[in-house]
mmCIF file of N, CA and C in Angstrom:
data_model
loop_
_atom_site.group_PDB
_atom_site.id
_atom_site.type_symbol
_atom_site.label_atom_id
_atom_site.label_comp_id
_atom_site.label_asym_id
_atom_site.label_seq_id
_atom_site.Cartn_x
_atom_site.Cartn_y
_atom_site.Cartn_z
ATOM 1 N N MET A 1 -17.558 -60.701 -3.373
ATOM 2 C CA MET A 1 -19.278 -62.129 -2.119
ATOM 3 C C MET A 1 -18.142 -62.254 -0.734
ATOM 4 N N ARG A 2 -17.271 -62.797 -1.010
ATOM 5 C CA ARG A 2 -16.754 -63.148 0.448
ATOM 6 C C ARG A 2 -16.474 -62.490 0.948
ATOM 7 N N GLU A 3 -16.479 -60.706 1.091
ATOM 8 C CA GLU A 3 -16.703 -59.486 1.840
ATOM 9 C C GLU A 3 -17.281 -59.631 2.061
ATOM 10 N N LEU A 4 -18.713 -59.264 1.482
ATOM 11 C CA LEU A 4 -20.384 -59.038 1.835
ATOM 12 C C LEU A 4 -20.277 -60.175 2.754
ATOM 13 N N VAL A 5 -20.467 -61.998 3.172
ATOM 14 C CA VAL A 5 -20.986 -62.926 3.463
ATOM 15 C C VAL A 5 -19.733 -62.393 5.098
ATOM 16 N N PHE A 6 -18.901 -62.371 4.920
ATOM 17 C CA PHE A 6 -17.467 -61.738 6.468
ATOM 18 C C PHE A 6 -18.281 -60.358 7.265
ATOM 19 N N ILE A 7 -18.656 -59.632 6.800
ATOM 20 C CA ILE A 7 -19.351 -58.764 6.776
ATOM 21 C C ILE A 7 -21.376 -59.541 7.308
ATOM 22 N N ILE A 8 -21.492 -59.468 6.658
ATOM 23 C CA ILE A 8 -23.254 -59.990 7.537
ATOM 24 C C ILE A 8 -22.782 -60.581 8.812
ATOM 25 N N THR A 9 -21.446 -61.709 8.563
ATOM 26 C CA THR A 9 -20.903 -62.080 10.295
ATOM 27 C C THR A 9 -21.386 -61.777 11.582
ATOM 28 N N ILE A 10 -20.103 -60.786 11.193
ATOM 29 C CA ILE A 10 -19.663 -59.637 11.842
ATOM 30 C C ILE A 10 -21.223 -58.172 12.295
ATOM 31 N N ILE A 11 -21.590 -58.150 11.856
ATOM 32 C CA ILE A 11 -23.071 -57.984 12.110
ATOM 33 C C ILE A 11 -23.620 -58.873 12.568
ATOM 34 N N PHE A 12 -24.356 -60.278 12.583
ATOM 35 C CA PHE A 12 -24.924 -61.244 13.088
ATOM 36 C C PHE A 12 -24.348 -61.172 14.770
ATOM 37 N N PHE A 13 -22.530 -61.251 14.543
ATOM 38 C CA PHE A 13 -22.360 -61.290 15.718
ATOM 39 C C PHE A 13 -22.274 -60.586 17.705
ATOM 40 N N ILE A 14 -22.627 -58.645 16.727
ATOM 41 C CA ILE A 14 -22.885 -57.914 17.230
ATOM 42 C C ILE A 14 -24.039 -57.539 17.710
ATOM 43 N N SER A 15 -25.219 -57.618 17.118
ATOM 44 C CA SER A 15 -26.924 -57.731 17.151
ATOM 45 C C SER A 15 -27.090 -59.205 18.423
ATOM 46 N N CYS A 16 -25.966 -60.250 18.306
ATOM 47 C CA CYS A 16 -26.419 -61.411 19.070
ATOM 48 C C CYS A 16 -25.783 -61.795 20.756
ATOM 49 N N LYS A 17 -25.213 -60.497 20.906
ATOM 50 C CA LYS A 17 -23.676 -59.760 21.317
ATOM 51 C C LYS A 17 -25.362 -60.013 22.992
ATOM 52 N N LYS A 18 -24.208 -60.608 24.112
ATOM 53 C CA LYS A 18 -25.171 -60.759 25.431
ATOM 54 C C LYS A 18 -24.959 -59.240 26.121
ATOM 55 N N GLU A 19 -26.441 -57.604 25.859
ATOM 56 C CA GLU A 19 -26.780 -56.787 26.160
ATOM 57 C C GLU A 19 -27.457 -57.137 27.815
ATOM 58 N N GLU A 20 -26.460 -56.139 28.522
ATOM 59 C CA GLU A 20 -26.304 -55.771 30.716
ATOM 60 C C GLU A 20 -27.906 -54.877 30.920
ATOM 61 N N SER A 21 -28.902 -55.882 32.005
ATOM 62 C CA SER A 21 -28.925 -55.060 32.294
ATOM 63 C C SER A 21 -28.511 -53.704 32.085
ATOM 64 N N GLN A 22 -30.306 -52.265 31.947
ATOM 65 C CA GLN A 22 -29.483 -51.247 32.073
ATOM 66 C C GLN A 22 -30.775 -50.521 33.158
ATOM 67 N N THR A 23 -30.159 -49.156 32.677
ATOM 68 C CA THR A 23 -30.624 -48.832 34.316
ATOM 69 C C THR A 23 -31.692 -47.256 33.782
ATOM 70 N N PHE A 24 -32.038 -46.302 34.585
ATOM 71 C CA PHE A 24 -32.875 -45.470 34.068
ATOM 72 C C PHE A 24 -32.035 -44.798 34.016
ATOM 73 N N ASP A 25 -31.116 -43.477 33.250
ATOM 74 C CA ASP A 25 -30.591 -42.268 33.373
ATOM 75 C C ASP A 25 -31.808 -41.268 33.831
ATOM 76 N N LYS A 26 -30.815 -40.742 34.508
ATOM 77 C CA LYS A 26 -31.479 -39.129 35.336
ATOM 78 C C LYS A 26 -31.912 -37.852 34.365
ATOM 79 N N LYS A 27 -31.225 -38.741 33.338
ATOM 80 C CA LYS A 27 -31.078 -36.732 31.973
ATOM 81 C C LYS A 27 -32.228 -37.165 31.032
ATOM 82 N N GLU A 28 -33.264 -39.103 31.254
ATOM 83 C CA GLU A 28 -34.240 -39.354 30.473
ATOM 84 C C GLU A 28 -35.274 -39.242 30.998
ATOM 85 N N THR A 29 -36.311 -39.105 30.947
ATOM 86 C CA THR A 29 -37.780 -39.726 31.658
ATOM 87 C C THR A 29 -37.904 -41.214 31.182
ATOM 88 N N ALA A 30 -39.742 -41.452 32.252
ATOM 89 C CA ALA A 30 -39.142 -43.088 32.405
ATOM 90 C C ALA A 30 -40.053 -43.839 30.757
ATOM 91 N N LEU A 31 -40.461 -42.391 30.216
ATOM 92 C CA LEU A 31 -40.963 -43.121 29.580
ATOM 93 C C LEU A 31 -40.123 -43.667 27.732
ATOM 94 N N GLU A 32 -38.961 -42.562 27.780
ATOM 95 C CA GLU A 32 -37.729 -42.013 26.639
ATOM 96 C C GLU A 32 -37.021 -43.276 27.668
ATOM 97 N N PHE A 33 -37.391 -43.788 28.421
ATOM 98 C CA PHE A 33 -36.315 -45.088 29.171
ATOM 99 C C PHE A 33 -37.092 -46.013 28.521
ATOM 100 N N GLY A 34 -38.829 -46.550 28.025
ATOM 101 C CA GLY A 34 -39.412 -47.085 27.402
ATOM 102 C C GLY A 34 -38.852 -47.844 26.488
ATOM 103 N N LYS A 35 -39.258 -46.778 26.703
ATOM 104 C CA LYS A 35 -38.860 -46.054 24.574
ATOM 105 C C LYS A 35 -38.016 -47.021 23.650
ATOM 106 N N THR A 36 -36.417 -46.507 24.756
ATOM 107 C CA THR A 36 -35.677 -47.117 24.404
ATOM 108 C C THR A 36 -35.807 -49.051 24.526
ATOM 109 N N LEU A 37 -35.872 -48.690 25.342
ATOM 110 C CA LEU A 37 -35.717 -49.931 24.601
ATOM 111 C C LEU A 37 -37.323 -50.948 24.607
ATOM 112 N N PHE A 38 -38.065 -50.436 24.155
ATOM 113 C CA PHE A 38 -39.056 -51.020 24.046
ATOM 114 C C PHE A 38 -38.274 -50.857 21.983
ATOM 115 N N GLU A 39 -37.495 -49.909 21.408
ATOM 116 C CA GLU A 39 -37.211 -49.892 20.410
ATOM 117 C C GLU A 39 -35.293 -50.285 20.034
ATOM 118 N N GLY A 40 -35.255 -51.206 21.249
ATOM 119 C CA GLY A 40 -33.771 -51.381 20.777
ATOM 120 C C GLY A 40 -33.593 -52.769 22.451
ATOM 121 N N LYS A 41 -33.506 -52.818 22.696
ATOM 122 C CA LYS A 41 -32.669 -53.934 24.187
ATOM 123 C C LYS A 41 -34.592 -54.567 23.996
ATOM 124 N N GLY A 42 -35.023 -54.265 23.295
ATOM 125 C CA GLY A 42 -36.302 -55.603 23.725
ATOM 126 C C GLY A 42 -37.412 -55.925 22.874
ATOM 127 N N ASN A 43 -36.423 -55.022 21.525
ATOM 128 C CA ASN A 43 -36.507 -54.956 19.909
ATOM 129 C C ASN A 43 -38.539 -55.661 20.299
ATOM 130 N N CYS A 44 -38.893 -55.152 20.521
ATOM 131 C CA CYS A 44 -40.543 -55.294 20.170
ATOM 132 C C CYS A 44 -41.702 -54.825 19.428
ATOM 133 N N ILE A 45 -40.487 -53.293 19.141
ATOM 134 C CA ILE A 45 -40.837 -52.485 17.721
ATOM 135 C C ILE A 45 -40.987 -53.054 16.333
ATOM 136 N N ALA A 46 -40.115 -54.488 16.533
ATOM 137 C CA ALA A 46 -40.027 -55.171 15.127
ATOM 138 C C ALA A 46 -41.989 -56.516 14.948
ATOM 139 N N CYS A 47 -42.077 -57.223 16.290
ATOM 140 C CA CYS A 47 -43.543 -56.753 15.992
ATOM 141 C C CYS A 47 -44.650 -55.931 15.999
ATOM 142 N N HIS A 48 -44.661 -55.214 16.937
ATOM 143 C CA HIS A 48 -45.300 -54.333 18.259
ATOM 144 C C HIS A 48 -45.309 -52.557 17.022
ATOM 145 N N GLN A 49 -46.288 -52.289 16.456
ATOM 146 C CA GLN A 49 -46.145 -50.973 16.394
ATOM 147 C C GLN A 49 -46.602 -49.725 16.689
ATOM 148 N N ALA A 50 -47.215 -48.537 16.622
ATOM 149 C CA ALA A 50 -48.639 -47.284 17.565
ATOM 150 C C ALA A 50 -49.773 -48.276 16.942
ATOM 151 N N GLU A 51 -50.499 -47.920 16.573
ATOM 152 C CA GLU A 51 -51.119 -47.894 15.373
ATOM 153 C C GLU A 51 -51.923 -49.083 14.395
ATOM 154 N N GLN A 52 -50.899 -50.116 14.298
ATOM 155 C CA GLN A 52 -51.994 -50.911 13.042
ATOM 156 C C GLN A 52 -50.529 -52.218 14.037
ATOM 157 N N LYS A 53 -51.889 -53.574 13.262
ATOM 158 C CA LYS A 53 -51.406 -54.819 13.788
ATOM 159 C C LYS A 53 -50.278 -54.690 12.673
ATOM 160 N N ILE A 54 -48.701 -55.260 12.860
ATOM 161 C CA ILE A 54 -48.158 -56.287 12.203
ATOM 162 C C ILE A 54 -48.552 -57.776 12.090
ATOM 163 N N ILE A 55 -46.930 -58.408 13.272
ATOM 164 C CA ILE A 55 -46.766 -59.357 13.054
ATOM 165 C C ILE A 55 -48.398 -59.633 15.175
ATOM 166 N N GLY A 56 -47.525 -58.394 15.514
ATOM 167 C CA GLY A 56 -48.306 -58.614 17.010
ATOM 168 C C GLY A 56 -48.913 -56.976 17.145
ATOM 169 N N PRO A 57 -50.449 -57.571 17.815
ATOM 170 C CA PRO A 57 -50.966 -56.262 17.779
ATOM 171 C C PRO A 57 -50.654 -55.664 18.335
ATOM 172 N N SER A 58 -50.423 -53.907 18.477
ATOM 173 C CA SER A 58 -50.861 -52.387 18.021
ATOM 174 C C SER A 58 -50.972 -52.036 19.848
ATOM 175 N N ILE A 59 -49.937 -51.176 19.399
ATOM 176 C CA ILE A 59 -49.130 -50.870 21.031
ATOM 177 C C ILE A 59 -50.479 -50.693 21.597
ATOM 178 N N GLN A 60 -51.319 -49.457 21.280
ATOM 179 C CA GLN A 60 -52.466 -49.038 21.674
ATOM 180 C C GLN A 60 -53.326 -50.083 21.814
ATOM 181 N N GLU A 61 -53.676 -51.507 21.114
ATOM 182 C CA GLU A 61 -54.640 -52.218 21.038
ATOM 183 C C GLU A 61 -53.935 -52.937 22.497
ATOM 184 N N ILE A 62 -53.051 -53.570 22.688
ATOM 185 C CA ILE A 62 -52.226 -53.810 24.012
ATOM 186 C C ILE A 62 -52.202 -53.581 25.402
ATOM 187 N N ALA A 63 -52.421 -52.073 24.654
ATOM 188 C CA ALA A 63 -52.323 -50.465 26.117
ATOM 189 C C ALA A 63 -54.411 -50.530 26.569
ATOM 190 N N LYS A 64 -55.289 -50.721 25.751
ATOM 191 C CA LYS A 64 -56.334 -49.971 26.090
ATOM 192 C C LYS A 64 -57.172 -52.021 26.783
ATOM 193 N N ILE A 65 -56.706 -52.379 26.156
ATOM 194 C CA ILE A 65 -56.925 -54.221 26.851
ATOM 195 C C ILE A 65 -56.246 -54.333 27.912
ATOM 196 N N TYR A 66 -54.799 -54.160 27.814
ATOM 197 C CA TYR A 66 -54.410 -54.653 30.261
ATOM 198 C C TYR A 66 -55.317 -53.349 30.506
ATOM 199 N N LYS A 67 -55.154 -52.343 29.846
ATOM 200 C CA LYS A 67 -56.045 -52.098 31.502
ATOM 201 C C LYS A 67 -57.377 -51.949 31.378
ATOM 202 N N GLU A 68 -58.270 -51.957 30.882
ATOM 203 C CA GLU A 68 -59.656 -52.485 30.139
ATOM 204 C C GLU A 68 -59.130 -53.655 31.363
ATOM 205 N N LYS A 69 -58.139 -54.532 31.795
ATOM 206 C CA LYS A 69 -58.670 -55.970 32.526
ATOM 207 C C LYS A 69 -57.828 -56.223 33.468
ATOM 208 N N ASN A 70 -56.662 -54.580 33.915
ATOM 209 C CA ASN A 70 -56.365 -54.388 34.880
ATOM 210 C C ASN A 70 -54.984 -55.765 35.092
ATOM 211 N N ALA A 71 -54.222 -55.638 34.197
ATOM 212 C CA ALA A 71 -53.673 -57.177 33.577
ATOM 213 C C ALA A 71 -52.351 -56.976 33.644
ATOM 214 N N SER A 72 -50.926 -56.997 34.706
ATOM 215 C CA SER A 72 -49.809 -56.787 34.379
ATOM 216 C C SER A 72 -49.127 -57.156 33.834
ATOM 217 N N ILE A 73 -48.361 -56.250 32.342
ATOM 218 C CA ILE A 73 -47.714 -56.617 31.169
ATOM 219 C C ILE A 73 -46.242 -57.269 31.345
ATOM 220 N N VAL A 74 -46.147 -56.427 33.164
ATOM 221 C CA VAL A 74 -44.686 -57.158 33.280
ATOM 222 C C VAL A 74 -45.142 -58.812 33.829
ATOM 223 N N SER A 75 -45.987 -59.073 34.154
ATOM 224 C CA SER A 75 -46.065 -60.590 34.440
ATOM 225 C C SER A 75 -46.531 -61.796 33.214
ATOM 226 N N PHE A 76 -46.823 -60.358 31.940
ATOM 227 C CA PHE A 76 -47.121 -61.773 31.050
ATOM 228 C C PHE A 76 -45.202 -60.957 30.160
ATOM 229 N N LEU A 77 -44.472 -60.392 30.467
ATOM 230 C CA LEU A 77 -43.209 -59.521 30.126
ATOM 231 C C LEU A 77 -42.006 -61.018 30.668
ATOM 232 N N ARG A 78 -42.442 -61.400 32.085
ATOM 233 C CA ARG A 78 -41.883 -61.827 32.793
ATOM 234 C C ARG A 78 -42.213 -64.931 32.802
ATOM 235 N N GLU A 79 -44.138 -64.871 31.860
ATOM 236 C CA GLU A 79 -43.712 -65.237 31.480
ATOM 237 C C GLU A 79 -44.749 -66.416 32.983
ATOM 238 N N GLU A 80 -44.902 -64.878 33.670
ATOM 239 C CA GLU A 80 -45.946 -65.092 34.730
ATOM 240 C C GLU A 80 -47.355 -65.708 34.965
ATOM 241 N N SER A 81 -47.397 -65.220 33.205
ATOM 242 C CA SER A 81 -48.949 -64.953 32.795
ATOM 243 C C SER A 81 -49.730 -65.161 31.450
ATOM 244 N N GLY A 82 -50.700 -65.841 30.976
ATOM 245 C CA GLY A 82 -50.371 -65.942 29.845
ATOM 246 C C GLY A 82 -51.365 -64.834 28.390
ATOM 247 N N PRO A 83 -51.270 -65.342 27.634
ATOM 248 C CA PRO A 83 -51.466 -63.608 26.832
ATOM 249 C C PRO A 83 -53.292 -63.389 27.255
ATOM 250 N N ILE A 84 -53.591 -62.568 26.646
ATOM 251 C CA ILE A 84 -54.956 -62.422 26.546
ATOM 252 C C ILE A 84 -55.360 -60.780 25.628
ATOM 253 N N ILE A 85 -55.287 -60.978 24.749
ATOM 254 C CA ILE A 85 -54.907 -60.543 23.925
ATOM 255 C C ILE A 85 -55.405 -60.927 22.321
ATOM 256 N N ASP A 86 -54.375 -62.089 21.592
ATOM 257 C CA ASP A 86 -54.451 -62.980 20.737
ATOM 258 C C ASP A 86 -53.489 -63.962 20.535
ATOM 259 N N PRO A 87 -54.178 -65.138 21.649
ATOM 260 C CA PRO A 87 -53.620 -66.693 22.665
ATOM 261 C C PRO A 87 -52.553 -67.178 21.246
ATOM 262 N N SER A 88 -53.693 -67.171 19.384
ATOM 263 C CA SER A 88 -52.938 -67.357 18.000
ATOM 264 C C SER A 88 -51.287 -67.260 18.109
ATOM 265 N N LYS A 89 -50.971 -65.208 18.546
ATOM 266 C CA LYS A 89 -49.887 -65.142 18.172
ATOM 267 C C LYS A 89 -48.708 -66.298 19.770
ATOM 268 N N TYR A 90 -48.978 -66.610 20.922
ATOM 269 C CA TYR A 90 -48.325 -66.696 21.599
ATOM 270 C C TYR A 90 -47.177 -67.439 21.184
ATOM 271 N N ASP A 91 -46.914 -68.212 20.614
ATOM 272 C CA ASP A 91 -46.222 -68.900 20.277
ATOM 273 C C ASP A 91 -44.896 -67.745 19.277
ATOM 274 N N ILE A 92 -45.091 -66.674 18.841
ATOM 275 C CA ILE A 92 -43.746 -65.887 18.076
ATOM 276 C C ILE A 92 -43.478 -65.024 19.464
ATOM 277 N N MET A 93 -44.340 -64.771 19.988
ATOM 278 C CA MET A 93 -44.593 -64.487 21.686
ATOM 279 C C MET A 93 -42.956 -65.021 22.411
ATOM 280 N N LYS A 94 -43.294 -66.194 22.285
ATOM 281 C CA LYS A 94 -43.100 -66.606 23.620
ATOM 282 C C LYS A 94 -40.699 -66.418 23.022
ATOM 283 N N THR A 95 -40.489 -66.581 22.051
ATOM 284 C CA THR A 95 -39.074 -66.438 21.261
ATOM 285 C C THR A 95 -38.430 -65.064 22.351
ATOM 286 N N ASN A 96 -38.887 -64.267 22.397
ATOM 287 C CA ASN A 96 -38.974 -62.845 22.908
ATOM 288 C C ASN A 96 -38.804 -63.566 23.940
ATOM 289 N N PHE A 97 -39.382 -63.576 25.057
ATOM 290 C CA PHE A 97 -39.226 -63.798 26.128
ATOM 291 C C PHE A 97 -37.732 -64.375 26.276
ATOM 292 N N THR A 98 -36.882 -64.794 26.395
ATOM 293 C CA THR A 98 -35.464 -65.150 26.150
ATOM 294 C C THR A 98 -34.784 -64.110 26.062
ATOM 295 N N ILE A 99 -35.467 -62.166 25.661
ATOM 296 C CA ILE A 99 -35.203 -61.614 25.426
ATOM 297 C C ILE A 99 -35.005 -60.694 26.691
ATOM 298 N N THR A 100 -36.536 -60.487 26.833
ATOM 299 C CA THR A 100 -36.923 -60.353 28.797
ATOM 300 C C THR A 100 -37.181 -60.939 29.605
ATOM 301 N N LYS A 101 -37.062 -61.308 29.561
ATOM 302 C CA LYS A 101 -36.785 -62.415 31.375
ATOM 303 C C LYS A 101 -35.344 -62.462 32.239
ATOM 304 N N THR A 102 -34.452 -61.401 30.615
ATOM 305 C CA THR A 102 -32.901 -61.197 31.491
ATOM 306 C C THR A 102 -33.118 -59.441 32.193
ATOM 307 N N MET A 103 -33.928 -58.921 31.941
ATOM 308 C CA MET A 103 -34.823 -57.528 31.758
ATOM 309 C C MET A 103 -34.502 -57.148 33.722
ATOM 310 N N ASN A 104 -35.008 -56.442 34.292
ATOM 311 C CA ASN A 104 -35.065 -55.614 35.266
ATOM 312 C C ASN A 104 -35.798 -55.172 36.055
ATOM 313 N N ASP A 105 -36.498 -55.758 37.204
ATOM 314 C CA ASP A 105 -37.228 -55.058 37.124
ATOM 315 C C ASP A 105 -37.936 -53.530 37.298
ATOM 316 N N GLU A 106 -36.764 -52.784 36.988
ATOM 317 C CA GLU A 106 -37.179 -51.503 36.650
ATOM 318 C C GLU A 106 -37.165 -50.844 35.201
ATOM 319 N N GLU A 107 -36.658 -51.800 34.232
ATOM 320 C CA GLU A 107 -37.313 -52.193 32.908
ATOM 321 C C GLU A 107 -38.491 -51.969 32.799
ATOM 322 N N LEU A 108 -38.472 -53.614 33.637
ATOM 323 C CA LEU A 108 -39.715 -54.879 32.746
ATOM 324 C C LEU A 108 -41.470 -52.834 33.070
ATOM 325 N N LYS A 109 -41.104 -52.505 34.251
ATOM 326 C CA LYS A 109 -42.275 -51.348 34.397
ATOM 327 C C LYS A 109 -41.538 -49.401 33.216
ATOM 328 N N ALA A 110 -40.752 -49.805 32.697
ATOM 329 C CA ALA A 110 -40.635 -48.852 32.598
ATOM 330 C C ALA A 110 -41.306 -49.925 30.800
ATOM 331 N N LEU A 111 -41.001 -50.403 30.067
ATOM 332 C CA LEU A 111 -41.377 -50.959 29.107
ATOM 333 C C LEU A 111 -43.288 -50.741 29.463
ATOM 334 N N GLU A 112 -43.874 -51.413 30.989
ATOM 335 C CA GLU A 112 -45.189 -51.477 30.649
ATOM 336 C C GLU A 112 -45.373 -49.865 30.939
ATOM 337 N N ASN A 113 -45.097 -48.691 31.136
ATOM 338 C CA ASN A 113 -45.687 -47.630 31.379
ATOM 339 C C ASN A 113 -45.882 -47.222 29.809
ATOM 340 N N TYR A 114 -44.512 -47.151 29.307
ATOM 341 C CA TYR A 114 -44.599 -46.642 28.393
ATOM 342 C C TYR A 114 -46.269 -47.378 26.438
ATOM 343 N N ILE A 115 -45.900 -48.663 27.593
ATOM 344 C CA ILE A 115 -47.036 -48.501 26.219
ATOM 345 C C ILE A 115 -48.055 -48.403 26.650
ATOM 346 N N PHE A 116 -48.851 -47.617 28.373
ATOM 347 C CA PHE A 116 -49.889 -47.347 28.296
ATOM 348 C C PHE A 116 -49.661 -46.484 28.193
ATOM 349 N N SER A 117 -48.343 -45.846 28.162
ATOM 350 C CA SER A 117 -48.743 -44.834 27.530
ATOM 351 C C SER A 117 -49.598 -44.121 26.304
ATOM 352 N N PHE A 118 -49.469 -44.908 25.767
ATOM 353 C CA PHE A 118 -51.208 -44.971 24.038
ATOM 354 C C PHE A 118 -51.987 -46.273 23.839
ATOM 355 N N SER A 119 -52.682 -45.316 26.052
ATOM 356 C CA SER A 119 -53.295 -46.215 26.238
ATOM 357 C C SER A 119 -54.562 -44.516 25.862
ATOM 358 N N LYS A 120 -56.222 -44.635 24.859
ATOM 359 C CA LYS A 120 -57.063 -42.670 25.516
ATOM 360 C C LYS A 120 -56.767 -42.769 26.002
ATOM 361 N N ASN A 121 -57.634 -43.873 27.076
ATOM 362 C CA ASN A 121 -57.110 -43.397 28.770
ATOM 363 C C ASN A 121 -57.133 -43.612 29.368
ATOM 364 N N ASN A 122 -55.379 -43.162 29.443
ATOM 365 C CA ASN A 122 -54.647 -42.638 30.992
ATOM 366 C C ASN A 122 -54.995 -42.136 31.669
ATOM 367 N N LYS A 123 -54.836 -43.235 32.090
ATOM 368 C CA LYS A 123 -54.862 -42.700 33.944
ATOM 369 C C LYS A 123 -53.726 -42.632 34.935
#
């Protein structure tokens, strides 16, 4: 039992380490970079799935609404603009702003482009 607690503690500390800003690796595409951030550093995938609402809206819904309103996902992730999809879930999303506010412009734009790639009327 003591070993299990020790292992869980180690995993917790490793997962909470401060991550440095990532930069776009020329070997991966911009969308792959956005996906890497979405699923990894940003931990967006914990609440957002491609086609299905879990805790937060689906990626398709986010892309559709932000495109329709010509809104900036980057501004939202910087907490410079308010929620436009589901304001009732805003307090849950606020916890992730601590992650997204540490991201550089390139990372935020890659996340936005990845999300917009799910739009059915992709411009």
